[in-house]
Short mmCIF file of C-alpha atoms in Angstrom, two decimals:
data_model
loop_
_atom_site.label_atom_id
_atom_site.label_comp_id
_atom_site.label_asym_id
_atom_site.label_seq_id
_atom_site.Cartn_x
_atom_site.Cartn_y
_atom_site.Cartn_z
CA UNK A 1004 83.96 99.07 58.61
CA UNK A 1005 85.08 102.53 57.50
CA UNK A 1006 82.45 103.57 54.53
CA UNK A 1007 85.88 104.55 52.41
CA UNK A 1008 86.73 101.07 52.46
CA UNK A 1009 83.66 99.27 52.20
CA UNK A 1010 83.63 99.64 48.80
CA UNK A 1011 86.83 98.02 48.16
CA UNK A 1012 85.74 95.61 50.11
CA UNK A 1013 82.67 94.71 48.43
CA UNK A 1014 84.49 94.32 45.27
CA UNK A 1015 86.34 91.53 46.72
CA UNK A 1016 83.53 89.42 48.03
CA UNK A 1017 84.56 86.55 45.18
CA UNK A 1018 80.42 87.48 44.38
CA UNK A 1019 81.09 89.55 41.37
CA UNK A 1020 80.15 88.45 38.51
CA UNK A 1021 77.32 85.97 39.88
CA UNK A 1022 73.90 86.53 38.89
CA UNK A 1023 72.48 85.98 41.94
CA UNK A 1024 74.68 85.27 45.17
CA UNK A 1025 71.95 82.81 46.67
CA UNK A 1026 69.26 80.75 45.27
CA UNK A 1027 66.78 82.26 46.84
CA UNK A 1028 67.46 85.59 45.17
CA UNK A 1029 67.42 84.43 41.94
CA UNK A 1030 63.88 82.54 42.90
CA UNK A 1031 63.00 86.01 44.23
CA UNK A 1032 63.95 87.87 41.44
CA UNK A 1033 62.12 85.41 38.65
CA UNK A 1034 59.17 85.32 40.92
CA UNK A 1035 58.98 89.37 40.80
CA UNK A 1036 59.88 89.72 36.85
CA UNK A 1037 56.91 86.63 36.32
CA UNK A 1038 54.44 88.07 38.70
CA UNK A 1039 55.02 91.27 36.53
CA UNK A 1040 54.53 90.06 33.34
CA UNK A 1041 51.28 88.39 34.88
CA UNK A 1042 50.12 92.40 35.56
CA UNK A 1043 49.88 91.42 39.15
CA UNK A 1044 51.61 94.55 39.40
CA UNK A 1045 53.64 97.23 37.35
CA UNK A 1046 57.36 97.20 37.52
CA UNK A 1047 57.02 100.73 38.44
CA UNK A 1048 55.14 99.54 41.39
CA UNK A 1049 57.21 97.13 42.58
CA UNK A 1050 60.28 99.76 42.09
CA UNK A 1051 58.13 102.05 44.23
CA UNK A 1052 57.62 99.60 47.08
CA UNK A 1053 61.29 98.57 46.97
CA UNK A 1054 62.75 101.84 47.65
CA UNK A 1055 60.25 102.63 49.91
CA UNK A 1056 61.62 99.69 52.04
CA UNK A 1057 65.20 100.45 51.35
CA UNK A 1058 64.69 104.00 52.67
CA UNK A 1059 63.13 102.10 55.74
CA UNK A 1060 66.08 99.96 56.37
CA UNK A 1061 68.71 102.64 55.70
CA UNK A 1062 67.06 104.64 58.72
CA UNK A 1063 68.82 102.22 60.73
CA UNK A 1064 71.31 100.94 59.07
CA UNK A 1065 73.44 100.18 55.66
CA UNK A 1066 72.89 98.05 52.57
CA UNK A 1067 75.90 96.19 52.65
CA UNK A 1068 75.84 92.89 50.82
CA UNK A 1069 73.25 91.02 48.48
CA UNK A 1070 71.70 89.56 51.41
CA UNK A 1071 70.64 92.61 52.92
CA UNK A 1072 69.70 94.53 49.79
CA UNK A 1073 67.59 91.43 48.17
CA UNK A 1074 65.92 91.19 52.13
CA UNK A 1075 64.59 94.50 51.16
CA UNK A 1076 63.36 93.31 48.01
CA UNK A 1077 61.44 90.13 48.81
CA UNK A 1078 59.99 92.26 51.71
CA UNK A 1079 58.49 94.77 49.12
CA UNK A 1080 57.74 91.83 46.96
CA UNK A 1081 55.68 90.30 49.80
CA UNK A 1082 53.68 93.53 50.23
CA UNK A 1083 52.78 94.17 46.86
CA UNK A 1084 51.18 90.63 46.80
CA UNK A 1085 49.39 90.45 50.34
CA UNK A 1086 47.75 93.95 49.12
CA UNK A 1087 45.88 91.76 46.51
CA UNK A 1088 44.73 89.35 49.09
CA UNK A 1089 45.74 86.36 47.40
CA UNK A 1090 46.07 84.63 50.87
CA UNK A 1091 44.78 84.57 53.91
CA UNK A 1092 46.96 86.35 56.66
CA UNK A 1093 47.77 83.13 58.16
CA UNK A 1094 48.53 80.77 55.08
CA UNK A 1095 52.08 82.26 54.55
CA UNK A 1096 52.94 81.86 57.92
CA UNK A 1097 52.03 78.44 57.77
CA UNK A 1098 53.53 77.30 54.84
CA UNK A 1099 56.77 79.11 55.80
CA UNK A 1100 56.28 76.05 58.82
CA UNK A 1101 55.82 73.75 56.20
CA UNK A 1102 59.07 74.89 54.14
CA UNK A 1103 60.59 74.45 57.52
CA UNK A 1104 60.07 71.13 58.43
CA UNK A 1105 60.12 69.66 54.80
CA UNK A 1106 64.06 70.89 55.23
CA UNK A 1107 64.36 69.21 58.43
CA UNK A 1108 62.67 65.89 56.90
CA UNK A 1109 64.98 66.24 54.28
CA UNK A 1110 68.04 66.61 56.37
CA UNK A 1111 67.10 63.85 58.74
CA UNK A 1112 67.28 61.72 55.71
CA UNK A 1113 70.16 62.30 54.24
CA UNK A 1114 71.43 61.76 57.99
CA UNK A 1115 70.08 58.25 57.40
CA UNK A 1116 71.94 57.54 54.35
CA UNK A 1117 68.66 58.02 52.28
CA UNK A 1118 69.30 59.42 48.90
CA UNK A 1119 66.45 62.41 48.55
CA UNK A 1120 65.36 62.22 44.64
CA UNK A 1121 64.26 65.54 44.47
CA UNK A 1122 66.77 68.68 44.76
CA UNK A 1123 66.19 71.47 47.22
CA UNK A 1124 64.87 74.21 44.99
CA UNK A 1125 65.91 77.31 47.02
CA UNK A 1126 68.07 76.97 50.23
CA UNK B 499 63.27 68.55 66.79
CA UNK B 500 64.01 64.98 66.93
CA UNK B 501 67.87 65.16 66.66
CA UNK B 502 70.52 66.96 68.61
CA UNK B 503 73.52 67.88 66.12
CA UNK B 504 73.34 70.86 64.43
CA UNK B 505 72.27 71.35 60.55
CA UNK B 506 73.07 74.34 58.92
CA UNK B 507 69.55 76.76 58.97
CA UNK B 508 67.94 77.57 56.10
CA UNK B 509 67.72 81.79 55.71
CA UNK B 510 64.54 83.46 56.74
CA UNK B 511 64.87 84.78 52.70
CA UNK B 512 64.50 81.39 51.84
CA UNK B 513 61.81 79.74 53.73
CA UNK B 514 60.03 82.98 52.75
CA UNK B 515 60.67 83.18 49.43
CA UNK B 516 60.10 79.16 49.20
CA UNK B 517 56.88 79.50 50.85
CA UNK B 518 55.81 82.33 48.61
CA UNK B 519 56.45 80.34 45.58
CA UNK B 520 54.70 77.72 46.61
CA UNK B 521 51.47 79.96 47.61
CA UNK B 522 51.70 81.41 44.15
CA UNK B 523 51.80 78.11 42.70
CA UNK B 524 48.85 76.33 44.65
CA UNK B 525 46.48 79.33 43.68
CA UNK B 526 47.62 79.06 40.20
CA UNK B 527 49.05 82.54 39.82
CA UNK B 528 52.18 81.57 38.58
CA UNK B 529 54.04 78.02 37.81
CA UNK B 530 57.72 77.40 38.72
CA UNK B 531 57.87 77.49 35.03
CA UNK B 532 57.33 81.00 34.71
CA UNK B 533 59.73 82.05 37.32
CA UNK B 534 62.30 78.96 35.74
CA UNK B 535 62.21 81.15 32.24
CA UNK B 536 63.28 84.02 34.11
CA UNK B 537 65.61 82.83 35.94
CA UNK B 538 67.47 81.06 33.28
CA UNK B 539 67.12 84.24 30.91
CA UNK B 540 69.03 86.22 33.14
CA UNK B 541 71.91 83.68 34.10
CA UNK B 542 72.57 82.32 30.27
CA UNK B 543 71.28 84.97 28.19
CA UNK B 544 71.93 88.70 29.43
CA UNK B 545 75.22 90.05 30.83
CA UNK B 546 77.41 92.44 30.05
CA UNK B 547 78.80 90.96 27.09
CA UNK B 548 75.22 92.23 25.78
CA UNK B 549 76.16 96.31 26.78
CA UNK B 550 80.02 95.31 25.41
CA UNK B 551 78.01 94.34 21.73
CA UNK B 552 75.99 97.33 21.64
CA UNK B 553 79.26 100.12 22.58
CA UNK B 554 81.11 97.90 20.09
CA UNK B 555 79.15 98.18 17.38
CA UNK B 556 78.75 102.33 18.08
CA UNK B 557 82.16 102.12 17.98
CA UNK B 558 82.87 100.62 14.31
CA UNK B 559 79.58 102.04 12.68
CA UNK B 560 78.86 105.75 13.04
CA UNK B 561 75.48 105.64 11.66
CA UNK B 562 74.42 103.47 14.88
CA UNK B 563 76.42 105.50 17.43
CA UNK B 564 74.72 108.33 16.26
CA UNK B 565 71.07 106.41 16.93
CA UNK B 566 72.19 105.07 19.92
CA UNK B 567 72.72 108.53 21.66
CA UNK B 568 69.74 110.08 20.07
CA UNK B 569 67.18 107.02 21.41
CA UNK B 570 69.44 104.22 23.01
CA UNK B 571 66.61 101.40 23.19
CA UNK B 572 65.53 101.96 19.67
CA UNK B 573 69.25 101.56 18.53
CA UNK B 574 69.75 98.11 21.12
CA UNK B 575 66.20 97.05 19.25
CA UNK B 576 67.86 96.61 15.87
CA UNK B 577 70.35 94.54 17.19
CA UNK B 578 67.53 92.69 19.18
CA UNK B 579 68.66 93.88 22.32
CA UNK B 580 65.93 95.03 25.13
CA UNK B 581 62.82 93.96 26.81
CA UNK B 582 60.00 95.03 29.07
CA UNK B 583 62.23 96.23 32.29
CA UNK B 584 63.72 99.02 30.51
CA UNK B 585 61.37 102.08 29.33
CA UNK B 586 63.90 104.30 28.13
CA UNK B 587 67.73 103.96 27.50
CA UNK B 588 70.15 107.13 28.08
CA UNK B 589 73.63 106.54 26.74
CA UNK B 590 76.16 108.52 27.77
CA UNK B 591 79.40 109.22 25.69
CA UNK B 592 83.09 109.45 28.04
CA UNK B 593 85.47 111.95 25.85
CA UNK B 594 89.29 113.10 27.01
CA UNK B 595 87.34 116.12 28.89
CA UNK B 596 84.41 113.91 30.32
CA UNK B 597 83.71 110.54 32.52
CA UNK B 598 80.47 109.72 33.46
CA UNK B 599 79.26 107.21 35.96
CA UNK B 600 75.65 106.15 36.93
CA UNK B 601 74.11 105.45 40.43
CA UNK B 602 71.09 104.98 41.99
CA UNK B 603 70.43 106.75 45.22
CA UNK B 604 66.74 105.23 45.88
CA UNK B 605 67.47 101.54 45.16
CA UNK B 606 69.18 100.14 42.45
CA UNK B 607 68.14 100.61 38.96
CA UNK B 608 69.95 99.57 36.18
CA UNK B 609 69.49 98.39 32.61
CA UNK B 610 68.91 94.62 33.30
CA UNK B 611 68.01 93.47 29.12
CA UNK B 612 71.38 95.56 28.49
CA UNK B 613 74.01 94.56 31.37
CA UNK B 614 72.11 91.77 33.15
CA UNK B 615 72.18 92.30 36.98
CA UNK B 616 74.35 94.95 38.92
CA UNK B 617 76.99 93.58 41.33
CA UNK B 618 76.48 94.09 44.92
CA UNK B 619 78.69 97.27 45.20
CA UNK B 620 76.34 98.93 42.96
CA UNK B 621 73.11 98.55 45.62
CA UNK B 622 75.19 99.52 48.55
CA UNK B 623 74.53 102.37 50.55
CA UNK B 624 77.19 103.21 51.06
CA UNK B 625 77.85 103.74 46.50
CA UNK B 626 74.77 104.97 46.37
CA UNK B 627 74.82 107.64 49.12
CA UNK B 628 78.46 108.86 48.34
CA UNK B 629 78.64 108.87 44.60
CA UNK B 630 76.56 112.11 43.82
CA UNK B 631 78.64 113.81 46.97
CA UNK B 632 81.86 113.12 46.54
CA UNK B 633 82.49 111.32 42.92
CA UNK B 634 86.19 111.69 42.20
CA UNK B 635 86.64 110.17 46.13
CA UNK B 636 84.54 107.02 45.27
CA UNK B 637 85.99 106.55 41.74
CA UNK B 638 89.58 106.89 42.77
CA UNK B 639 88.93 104.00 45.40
CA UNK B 640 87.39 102.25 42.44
CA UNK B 641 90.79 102.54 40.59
CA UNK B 642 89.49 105.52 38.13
CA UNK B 643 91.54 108.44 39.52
CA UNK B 644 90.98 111.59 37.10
CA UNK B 645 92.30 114.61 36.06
CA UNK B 646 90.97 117.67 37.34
CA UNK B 647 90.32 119.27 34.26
CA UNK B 648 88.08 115.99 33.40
CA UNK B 649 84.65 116.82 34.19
CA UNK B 650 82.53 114.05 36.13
CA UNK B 651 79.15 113.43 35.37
CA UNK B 652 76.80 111.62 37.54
CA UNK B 653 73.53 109.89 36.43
CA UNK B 654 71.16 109.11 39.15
CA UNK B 655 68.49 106.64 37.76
CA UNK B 656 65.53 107.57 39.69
CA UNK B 657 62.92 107.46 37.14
CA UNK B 658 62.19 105.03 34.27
CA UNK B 659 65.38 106.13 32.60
CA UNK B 660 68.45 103.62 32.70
CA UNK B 661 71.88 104.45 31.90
CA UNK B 662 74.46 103.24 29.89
CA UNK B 663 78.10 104.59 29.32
CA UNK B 664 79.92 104.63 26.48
CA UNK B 665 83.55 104.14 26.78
CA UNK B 666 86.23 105.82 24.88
CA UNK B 667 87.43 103.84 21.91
CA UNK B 668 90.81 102.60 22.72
CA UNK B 669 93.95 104.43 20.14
CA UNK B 670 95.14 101.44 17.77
CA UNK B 671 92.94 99.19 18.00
CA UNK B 672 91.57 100.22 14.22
CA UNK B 673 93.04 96.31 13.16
CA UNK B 674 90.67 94.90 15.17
CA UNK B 675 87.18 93.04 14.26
CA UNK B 676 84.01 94.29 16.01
CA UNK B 677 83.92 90.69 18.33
CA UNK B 678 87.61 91.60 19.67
CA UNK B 679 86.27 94.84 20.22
CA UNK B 680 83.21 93.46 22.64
CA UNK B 681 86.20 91.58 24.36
CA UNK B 682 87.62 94.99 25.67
CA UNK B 683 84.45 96.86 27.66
CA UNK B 684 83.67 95.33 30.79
CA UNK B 685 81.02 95.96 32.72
CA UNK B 686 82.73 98.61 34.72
CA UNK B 687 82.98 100.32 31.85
CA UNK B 688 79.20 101.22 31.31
CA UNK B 689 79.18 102.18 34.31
CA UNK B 690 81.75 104.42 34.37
CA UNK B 691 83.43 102.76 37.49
CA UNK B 692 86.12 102.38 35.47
CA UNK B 693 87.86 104.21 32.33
CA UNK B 694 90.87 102.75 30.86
CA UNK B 695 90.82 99.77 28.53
CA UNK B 696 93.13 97.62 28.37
CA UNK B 697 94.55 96.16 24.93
CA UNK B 698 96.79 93.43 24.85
CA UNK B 699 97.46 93.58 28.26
CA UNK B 700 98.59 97.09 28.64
CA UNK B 701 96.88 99.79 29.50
CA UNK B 702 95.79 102.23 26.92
#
């Protein structure tokens, strides 16, 4: 896409006024603001890290949409938190498994015809 | 996998940002309470119609307007307006010879307590690269094509300072109370993205 009409384009998305695009960026976002008010770290340090990581992914390519822009935050989010060591290296990994198949279960039983009580926080 | 039809896949985003939450939770760092408040602050509470009150009321009481450009968080404060994320508020006033527009060309600042959260146009690249080089290009494919003899004024919010722009007050629009007023500025508007109101459906 030509960069003169990108921004025409974006305006169009049908996202514009949203919040948050996805749930996962407004889970994102919360968790950052929280974490912050918790003094895990400044918002000055979290700004830091994020453009630090934008400049990373702009080396090799655009910020286009909310996807690619809130990618960049929880990525700078992550870091900020694995420099306290709150976990161990492996435990994110694992749960992200975890998160994984819990979806799947979930799926499988709405496949069934089971009703699944609890909602799907972030999707 | 234990069936063979497809199911839509979840984003990497958010198994990651799932999993997070739930790490955070387990070692008691933070409940999905906390992040709940948040969340909900920022989709029922703050928007633009928050910016909209604060231009609104600089427009009907000069007193304010004139606080609000020397300090602007100290002037959103006595109308309750403001929280932790911003440090220091920078209004900008648009006159018949000026327009001024705000970026950010590191990330994306932008006065969340005062405007909520910026659309996605705002953290592009491709807004935030071209902006500061070529301003009248960007804002006449934004709809805001000026005069030359208007000057353009870019703010680039790369340190703690946010900014805020204060729209022209429409001609003839003296008759109307302060709430029709907040009905006029958009967004866009504080911004600077865009410059003419409209009243009653036509363009001032």
């Amino acid at each position: 896409m030509q960069s003169d009409t990108l921004l025409t384009a974006l305006r169009q998305t049908g996202f514009e006024n949203l919040s948050f695009n996805t749930p996962w960026s407004a889970r994102l976002f919360g968790m950052t603001l929280a974490a912050s008010n918790k003094q895990l770290f400044t918002l000055q340090q979290f700004q830091a890290a994020l453009i630090d990581r934008i400049k990373e992914q702009e080396k090799g390519g655009c910020i286009t949409t909310d996807e690619d822009y809130y990618s960049c935050w929880l990525e700078a989010l992550q870091g900020l938190l694995e420099a306290r060591n709150l976990w161990q290296p492996d435990q994110l990994r694992e749960r992200e498994a975890e998160v994984v198949e819990a979806g799947e279960h979930r799926q499988e039983q709405q496949r069934k015809g089971h009703h699944v009580v609890q909602p799907e926080a972030v999707q | 996998m234990g069936h063979n039809h497809a199911h839509p896949k979840k984003a990497w985003q958010a198994i990651r940002t799932e999993a997070i939450e739930s790490l955070l939770n387990e070692i008691n760092v933070l409940s999905s309470d906390d992040v709940d408040q948040v969340v909900r602050h920022y989709e029922e509470n703050v928007g633009p119609r928050t910016g909209a009150s604060v231009i609104a009321r600089a427009w009907v009481d000069p007193g304010f307007k004139k606080r609000l450009l020397a300090d602007g968080l100290a002037a959103c404060e006595e109308l309750g307006i403001g929280g932790p994320e911003t440090e220091l508020l920078h209004v900008v006033e648009n006159t018949p010879a000026v327009h001024n527009v705000v970026v950010c060309t590191l990330c994306s600042c932008y006065p969340w307590p005062i405007l909520g959260l910026p659309p996605a146009w705002y953290k592009s690249s491709a807004y935030r690269s071209r902006l500061v080089r070529e301003p009248r290009k960007v804002l006449s494919e934004l709809g805001v094509v000026l005069a030359d003899e208007i000057e353009v004024r870019v703010w680039d919010s790369v340190s703690e300072i946010r900014y805020l722009v204060m729209p022209e007050r429409p001609d003839n629009t003296e008759h109307l109370s302060e709430s029709e007023l907040i009905d006029l500025i958009s967004r866009d508007h504080m911004i600077g993205v865009a410059r003419t109101i409209e009243l009653n459906g036509q363009e001032n």
